[in-house]
Amino acid sequence: MGSAAARGTPETQGTPAAGGAAAGARAAGTARAGGRTPHGAGRVGAVGLVCAGALSLQFGAAVAALLFPRAGAIGVVAMRLTFSALIMLALCRPRLRGYTRTDWTAAVGLGLALGAMNTLIYQAIARIPLGAAVTLELLGPLVLSVVAARRAVSLLWAALALTGVYLLGSSGFSELNFTGVGFALAAGATWVAYIMLNARVGARFPKADGLALAMGVAALISAPVAVVSTGTALLDPVTLALGAAVAVLSSGLPYTLDLFALRRLPQATFAVLMSLMPVAAATAGFVVLGQGMEPLELLAVALVIAASVGAVRTEPRTGPRTAPAHGADAAPPT
């Protein structure tokens, strides 16, 4: 979910994520710091950090699903965004002066995308298994990578993805419904918006300041809606504590792990690892929510992952590799 950032994504993720700080922006900051990419044990350790961040992100989403009966999907989104915004603003302490109207428009747009992306994926998770929801959400950045590459081999990745989605929908998922699928696909579309806006914000604000401000915007927008929707349920201490845990698992921890990993990994490698997010989601869904997957459903997830890996590894026909790198690097804050 959303890998950033995203996953956040990115947290990812993100989120993105969902997801947090988009990997593209984080990687740019790392490059400016003059770090180099090591090999051997350092790279293996970085891969472990990315995998740990992905598991944290998706286990956070699974815990969020357990909160739905207490506060509803909208209430859980508001708690996650609010606590995440408080963490980001406290760590980044962004300045508010010295920015143009265009800068603020980009930050507000990113905040709207973050709020919409989180709301849509949580609505999907409330209706269909976590692994299926994240797999369908991944189609958004996958389409962006395929379109940006403009190569014949991209049609292969698109066909693989479509085959996986077909199998996922026709394999007899007892809990798969059209409303949940629609929310997941819409979350993928907002993930694309998040990717594009995050690249713009990263170019206009230093470090992760723009993302922190965007998180604040998302929290300000979602909190009043949640109060109207859930009322006093958000005042329950247990609910608030679990909401804070979701924010840490889904935002704070994975974004931090991704930041350290990007100091040791090439962006292309990080992009491929982000494509494995559905595996983490299916694992979290099974362990926390008891959501099993049949062999055909696992094959469907594997096809979408293979399509995503192929798409992010395909060089564009002309011009810099901007869109694919941003697309895969932004873990949704799922």
Short mmCIF file of C-alpha atoms in Angstrom, two decimals:
data_model
loop_
_atom_site.label_atom_id
_atom_site.label_comp_id
_atom_site.label_asym_id
_atom_site.label_seq_id
_atom_site.Cartn_x
_atom_site.Cartn_y
_atom_site.Cartn_z
CA MET A 1 0.00 0.00 0.00
CA GLY A 2 -0.15 1.81 -1.27
CA SER A 3 4.82 1.08 -1.01
CA ALA A 4 5.02 4.03 0.37
CA ALA A 5 6.70 6.10 0.68
CA ALA A 6 5.24 5.29 -0.11
CA ARG A 7 4.85 1.99 -0.03
CA GLY A 8 3.77 5.28 1.66
CA THR A 9 4.79 4.35 0.77
CA PRO A 10 5.96 4.23 0.29
CA GLU A 11 5.90 4.64 2.41
CA THR A 12 7.24 4.02 -0.04
CA GLN A 13 6.34 3.07 0.90
CA GLY A 14 5.25 3.39 -1.04
CA THR A 15 3.80 3.99 1.08
CA PRO A 16 3.34 4.75 0.35
CA ALA A 17 4.00 3.41 2.61
CA ALA A 18 2.98 3.97 1.31
CA GLY A 19 4.26 3.84 0.97
CA GLY A 20 6.98 7.93 3.54
CA ALA A 21 9.67 9.81 1.80
CA ALA A 22 9.47 8.56 -1.76
CA ALA A 23 12.41 6.48 -2.73
CA GLY A 24 13.18 8.74 -5.65
CA ALA A 25 13.51 11.75 -3.36
CA ARG A 26 15.42 9.73 -0.79
CA ALA A 27 17.78 8.40 -3.44
CA ALA A 28 18.38 11.91 -4.72
CA GLY A 29 19.26 13.01 -1.21
CA THR A 30 21.63 10.10 -0.87
CA ALA A 31 23.30 10.94 -4.15
CA ARG A 32 23.72 14.56 -3.06
CA ALA A 33 25.36 13.31 0.11
CA GLY A 34 28.03 11.74 -2.08
CA GLY A 35 27.44 8.17 -0.93
CA ARG A 36 28.50 5.30 -3.12
CA THR A 37 26.90 1.93 -3.57
CA PRO A 38 28.91 -0.87 -1.91
CA HIS A 39 28.95 -4.49 -2.95
CA GLY A 40 28.96 -7.85 -1.21
CA ALA A 41 27.85 -8.00 2.40
CA GLY A 42 26.74 -4.37 2.45
CA ARG A 43 24.36 -4.91 -0.45
CA VAL A 44 22.98 -8.12 1.05
CA GLY A 45 22.31 -6.26 4.29
CA ALA A 46 20.56 -3.49 2.36
CA VAL A 47 18.32 -6.03 0.66
CA GLY A 48 17.44 -7.33 4.11
CA LEU A 49 16.52 -3.81 5.22
CA VAL A 50 14.19 -3.38 2.25
CA CYS A 51 12.50 -6.73 2.89
CA ALA A 52 12.12 -5.88 6.59
CA GLY A 53 10.61 -2.53 5.64
CA ALA A 54 8.14 -4.19 3.27
CA LEU A 55 7.06 -6.66 5.95
CA SER A 56 6.67 -3.84 8.47
CA LEU A 57 4.56 -1.86 6.01
CA GLN A 58 2.21 -4.72 5.24
CA PHE A 59 1.96 -5.99 8.81
CA GLY A 60 0.99 -2.44 9.70
CA ALA A 61 -1.76 -2.66 7.09
CA ALA A 62 -2.90 -5.97 8.59
CA VAL A 63 -3.08 -4.44 12.07
CA ALA A 64 -5.02 -1.56 10.55
CA ALA A 65 -7.56 -4.07 9.23
CA LEU A 66 -8.05 -5.33 12.79
CA LEU A 67 -8.91 -1.75 13.78
CA PHE A 68 -11.70 -1.39 11.22
CA PRO A 69 -14.42 -2.71 13.58
CA ARG A 70 -13.34 -0.15 16.19
CA ALA A 71 -12.89 2.98 14.10
CA GLY A 72 -13.79 2.13 10.51
CA ALA A 73 -11.49 2.42 7.52
CA ILE A 74 -11.81 6.23 7.43
CA GLY A 75 -10.97 6.53 11.13
CA VAL A 76 -7.93 4.28 10.79
CA VAL A 77 -6.69 6.28 7.80
CA ALA A 78 -7.03 9.51 9.79
CA MET A 79 -5.10 8.08 12.75
CA ARG A 80 -2.34 6.74 10.56
CA LEU A 81 -1.95 9.99 8.62
CA THR A 82 -2.14 12.13 11.76
CA PHE A 83 0.42 10.15 13.73
CA SER A 84 2.65 9.83 10.65
CA ALA A 85 2.44 13.58 10.06
CA LEU A 86 3.39 14.29 13.67
CA ILE A 87 6.40 11.97 13.35
CA MET A 88 7.51 13.45 10.01
CA LEU A 89 7.03 17.07 11.09
CA ALA A 90 8.93 16.45 14.34
CA LEU A 91 11.84 14.80 12.53
CA CYS A 92 12.05 17.13 9.52
CA ARG A 93 10.93 20.42 11.13
CA PRO A 94 10.31 21.99 7.70
CA ARG A 95 10.27 25.76 7.38
CA LEU A 96 7.04 27.36 6.16
CA ARG A 97 8.42 30.54 4.60
CA GLY A 98 10.31 31.09 1.37
CA TYR A 99 8.18 28.94 -0.92
CA THR A 100 6.18 30.06 -3.95
CA ARG A 101 2.51 29.45 -4.63
CA THR A 102 3.53 26.78 -7.13
CA ASP A 103 5.58 25.02 -4.44
CA TRP A 104 2.63 24.98 -2.06
CA THR A 105 0.28 23.82 -4.81
CA ALA A 106 2.52 20.82 -5.40
CA ALA A 107 2.72 20.03 -1.67
CA VAL A 108 -1.05 20.32 -1.21
CA GLY A 109 -1.60 18.15 -4.29
CA LEU A 110 0.70 15.51 -2.85
CA GLY A 111 -1.19 15.66 0.43
CA LEU A 112 -4.48 15.10 -1.39
CA ALA A 113 -2.96 12.17 -3.27
CA LEU A 114 -1.65 10.66 -0.02
CA GLY A 115 -5.04 10.98 1.66
CA ALA A 116 -6.91 9.52 -1.30
CA MET A 117 -4.42 6.66 -1.78
CA ASN A 118 -4.57 5.59 1.86
CA THR A 119 -8.34 5.90 2.04
CA LEU A 120 -8.91 3.86 -1.11
CA ILE A 121 -6.51 1.04 -0.24
CA TYR A 122 -7.93 0.74 3.28
CA GLN A 123 -11.44 0.59 1.83
CA ALA A 124 -10.18 -2.21 -0.42
CA ILE A 125 -8.53 -4.07 2.48
CA ALA A 126 -11.84 -3.89 4.35
CA ARG A 127 -13.47 -5.87 1.51
CA ILE A 128 -10.89 -8.18 -0.07
CA PRO A 129 -7.79 -10.03 1.20
CA LEU A 130 -4.70 -7.91 1.80
CA GLY A 131 -2.55 -9.76 -0.74
CA ALA A 132 -5.11 -9.29 -3.50
CA ALA A 133 -5.59 -5.62 -2.68
CA VAL A 134 -1.88 -4.80 -2.83
CA THR A 135 -1.44 -6.86 -6.01
CA LEU A 136 -4.19 -4.89 -7.76
CA GLU A 137 -2.82 -1.61 -6.41
CA LEU A 138 0.58 -2.43 -7.93
CA LEU A 139 -0.99 -2.23 -11.38
CA GLY A 140 -0.97 1.58 -11.17
CA PRO A 141 2.82 2.10 -11.17
CA LEU A 142 3.19 -0.94 -13.43
CA VAL A 143 1.09 0.77 -16.12
CA LEU A 144 3.14 3.95 -15.65
CA SER A 145 6.39 2.03 -16.17
CA VAL A 146 5.06 0.20 -19.24
CA VAL A 147 3.78 3.39 -20.87
CA ALA A 148 6.97 5.32 -20.09
CA ALA A 149 9.21 2.58 -21.53
CA ARG A 150 7.53 2.67 -24.97
CA ARG A 151 9.11 -0.61 -26.06
CA ALA A 152 7.56 -3.70 -27.65
CA VAL A 153 8.67 -5.90 -24.74
CA SER A 154 6.47 -3.75 -22.49
CA LEU A 155 3.46 -5.43 -24.09
CA LEU A 156 4.70 -8.70 -22.61
CA TRP A 157 4.72 -7.22 -19.12
CA ALA A 158 1.24 -5.80 -19.66
CA ALA A 159 -0.01 -9.20 -20.83
CA LEU A 160 1.51 -10.92 -17.79
CA ALA A 161 -0.14 -8.43 -15.47
CA LEU A 162 -3.53 -8.77 -17.14
CA THR A 163 -3.27 -12.56 -16.96
CA GLY A 164 -2.51 -12.33 -13.25
CA VAL A 165 -5.48 -10.04 -12.64
CA TYR A 166 -7.75 -12.37 -14.62
CA LEU A 167 -6.64 -15.36 -12.56
CA LEU A 168 -7.04 -13.39 -9.36
CA GLY A 169 -10.62 -12.50 -10.24
CA SER A 170 -11.68 -15.89 -11.60
CA SER A 171 -9.94 -18.20 -9.14
CA GLY A 172 -12.84 -18.44 -6.73
CA PHE A 173 -11.76 -15.90 -4.11
CA SER A 174 -14.65 -16.17 -1.67
CA GLU A 175 -14.06 -12.65 -0.40
CA LEU A 176 -13.22 -10.94 -3.69
CA ASN A 177 -15.94 -8.49 -4.71
CA PHE A 178 -16.21 -5.83 -7.35
CA THR A 179 -16.37 -2.96 -4.87
CA GLY A 180 -13.12 -4.00 -3.18
CA VAL A 181 -11.44 -4.54 -6.55
CA GLY A 182 -12.59 -1.09 -7.66
CA PHE A 183 -11.14 0.54 -4.55
CA ALA A 184 -7.82 -1.28 -5.04
CA LEU A 185 -7.57 -0.25 -8.70
CA ALA A 186 -8.46 3.34 -7.79
CA ALA A 187 -5.72 3.23 -5.15
CA GLY A 188 -3.30 2.20 -7.89
CA ALA A 189 -4.38 5.20 -9.96
CA THR A 190 -3.80 7.57 -7.04
CA TRP A 191 -0.41 5.87 -6.49
CA VAL A 192 0.52 7.10 -9.98
CA ALA A 193 -0.56 10.61 -9.00
CA TYR A 194 1.49 10.28 -5.82
CA ILE A 195 4.55 9.24 -7.83
CA MET A 196 4.32 12.19 -10.19
CA LEU A 197 3.54 14.76 -7.50
CA ASN A 198 6.21 13.38 -5.19
CA ALA A 199 8.85 13.84 -7.89
CA ARG A 200 7.70 17.44 -8.30
CA VAL A 201 7.69 18.10 -4.56
CA GLY A 202 11.10 16.47 -4.14
CA ALA A 203 12.54 18.90 -6.69
CA ARG A 204 11.03 21.94 -4.94
CA PHE A 205 11.63 21.18 -1.25
CA PRO A 206 14.85 20.17 0.53
CA LYS A 207 15.26 16.68 1.99
CA ALA A 208 11.88 15.22 3.01
CA ASP A 209 10.40 18.61 3.99
CA GLY A 210 7.85 18.59 1.18
CA LEU A 211 6.62 15.14 2.12
CA ALA A 212 6.31 16.15 5.78
CA LEU A 213 4.21 19.16 4.80
CA ALA A 214 2.11 17.00 2.48
CA MET A 215 1.52 14.55 5.32
CA GLY A 216 0.31 17.45 7.43
CA VAL A 217 -2.12 18.47 4.69
CA ALA A 218 -3.43 14.91 4.39
CA ALA A 219 -3.92 14.71 8.15
CA LEU A 220 -5.76 18.06 8.28
CA ILE A 221 -8.13 16.91 5.55
CA SER A 222 -8.76 13.38 6.84
CA ALA A 223 -9.15 14.16 10.56
CA PRO A 224 -12.42 16.17 10.33
CA VAL A 225 -13.94 13.55 8.00
CA ALA A 226 -13.02 10.81 10.48
CA VAL A 227 -14.51 12.72 13.42
CA VAL A 228 -17.81 13.07 11.57
CA SER A 229 -17.72 9.43 10.44
CA THR A 230 -16.67 7.70 13.66
CA GLY A 231 -17.45 10.20 16.42
CA THR A 232 -16.04 9.42 19.85
CA ALA A 233 -14.60 6.05 18.81
CA LEU A 234 -11.31 7.80 18.05
CA LEU A 235 -11.04 8.91 21.68
CA ASP A 236 -10.70 5.35 22.99
CA PRO A 237 -7.16 4.95 24.43
CA VAL A 238 -6.75 1.43 23.05
CA THR A 239 -7.83 2.54 19.59
CA LEU A 240 -5.45 5.48 19.68
CA ALA A 241 -2.57 3.27 20.84
CA LEU A 242 -3.19 0.80 18.03
CA GLY A 243 -3.49 3.68 15.57
CA ALA A 244 -0.09 4.95 16.66
CA ALA A 245 1.33 1.44 16.23
CA VAL A 246 -0.07 1.33 12.69
CA ALA A 247 1.63 4.65 11.93
CA VAL A 248 4.98 3.39 13.21
CA LEU A 249 4.73 0.02 11.44
CA SER A 250 3.39 1.44 8.18
CA SER A 251 5.34 4.70 8.00
CA GLY A 252 8.09 5.43 10.52
CA LEU A 253 9.91 2.08 10.51
CA PRO A 254 9.73 1.19 6.78
CA TYR A 255 10.67 4.71 5.67
CA THR A 256 13.70 4.67 7.96
CA LEU A 257 14.80 1.24 6.76
CA ASP A 258 14.39 2.29 3.13
CA LEU A 259 16.46 5.40 3.76
CA PHE A 260 19.39 3.31 5.03
CA ALA A 261 18.95 0.75 2.26
CA LEU A 262 19.06 3.37 -0.48
CA ARG A 263 22.51 4.40 0.68
CA ARG A 264 23.76 0.95 -0.30
CA LEU A 265 21.53 -0.14 -3.19
CA PRO A 266 21.19 1.11 -6.77
CA GLN A 267 17.76 2.57 -7.49
CA ALA A 268 17.06 -0.16 -10.06
CA THR A 269 17.61 -2.89 -7.47
CA PHE A 270 15.41 -1.08 -5.00
CA ALA A 271 12.71 -0.79 -7.67
CA VAL A 272 12.69 -4.55 -8.26
CA LEU A 273 12.48 -5.24 -4.52
CA MET A 274 9.46 -2.94 -4.27
CA SER A 275 7.74 -5.20 -6.78
CA LEU A 276 7.76 -7.95 -4.16
CA MET A 277 5.35 -5.97 -1.97
CA PRO A 278 2.39 -8.32 -2.71
CA VAL A 279 4.38 -11.21 -1.19
CA ALA A 280 4.77 -9.27 2.04
CA ALA A 281 1.08 -8.37 1.92
CA ALA A 282 0.01 -11.99 1.40
CA THR A 283 2.28 -13.06 4.28
CA ALA A 284 0.87 -10.43 6.62
CA GLY A 285 -2.67 -11.28 5.58
CA PHE A 286 -2.08 -14.95 6.34
CA VAL A 287 -0.28 -14.47 9.69
CA VAL A 288 -2.38 -11.63 11.16
CA LEU A 289 -5.75 -11.97 9.45
CA GLY A 290 -5.84 -15.69 8.63
CA GLN A 291 -6.31 -15.00 4.91
CA GLY A 292 -5.10 -18.02 2.99
CA MET A 293 -4.41 -18.08 -0.75
CA GLU A 294 -5.00 -20.95 -3.16
CA PRO A 295 -2.24 -22.06 -5.58
CA LEU A 296 -3.95 -20.36 -8.52
CA GLU A 297 -4.18 -17.12 -6.56
CA LEU A 298 -0.49 -17.34 -5.65
CA LEU A 299 0.27 -17.84 -9.36
CA ALA A 300 -1.73 -14.69 -10.13
CA VAL A 301 0.30 -12.68 -7.61
CA ALA A 302 3.54 -14.11 -9.04
CA LEU A 303 2.56 -13.05 -12.58
CA VAL A 304 1.87 -9.47 -11.48
CA ILE A 305 5.20 -9.39 -9.60
CA ALA A 306 7.05 -10.73 -12.67
CA ALA A 307 5.39 -8.10 -14.83
CA SER A 308 6.38 -5.35 -12.41
CA VAL A 309 9.99 -6.55 -12.22
CA GLY A 310 10.19 -6.72 -16.00
CA ALA A 311 8.65 -3.27 -16.41
CA VAL A 312 11.03 -1.51 -14.05
CA ARG A 313 14.02 -3.26 -15.64
CA THR A 314 13.03 -2.23 -19.20
CA GLU A 315 14.95 0.77 -20.49
CA PRO A 316 12.87 3.54 -22.09
CA ARG A 317 13.26 3.93 -25.84
CA THR A 318 14.39 7.56 -25.59
CA GLY A 319 15.13 10.14 -22.92
CA PRO A 320 16.03 9.69 -19.25
CA ARG A 321 14.54 6.90 -17.24
CA THR A 322 12.55 9.26 -15.04
CA ALA A 323 9.08 7.81 -14.91
CA PRO A 324 9.96 4.13 -14.40
CA ALA A 325 12.46 4.98 -11.66
CA HIS A 326 10.01 7.15 -9.80
CA GLY A 327 7.25 4.64 -10.31
CA ALA A 328 9.06 1.75 -8.80
CA ASP A 329 11.02 3.68 -6.24
CA ALA A 330 8.00 5.15 -4.50
CA ALA A 331 6.80 2.68 -1.94
CA PRO A 332 3.18 3.33 -1.18
CA PRO A 333 2.14 4.22 2.39
CA THR A 334 -0.17 1.32 2.31
#
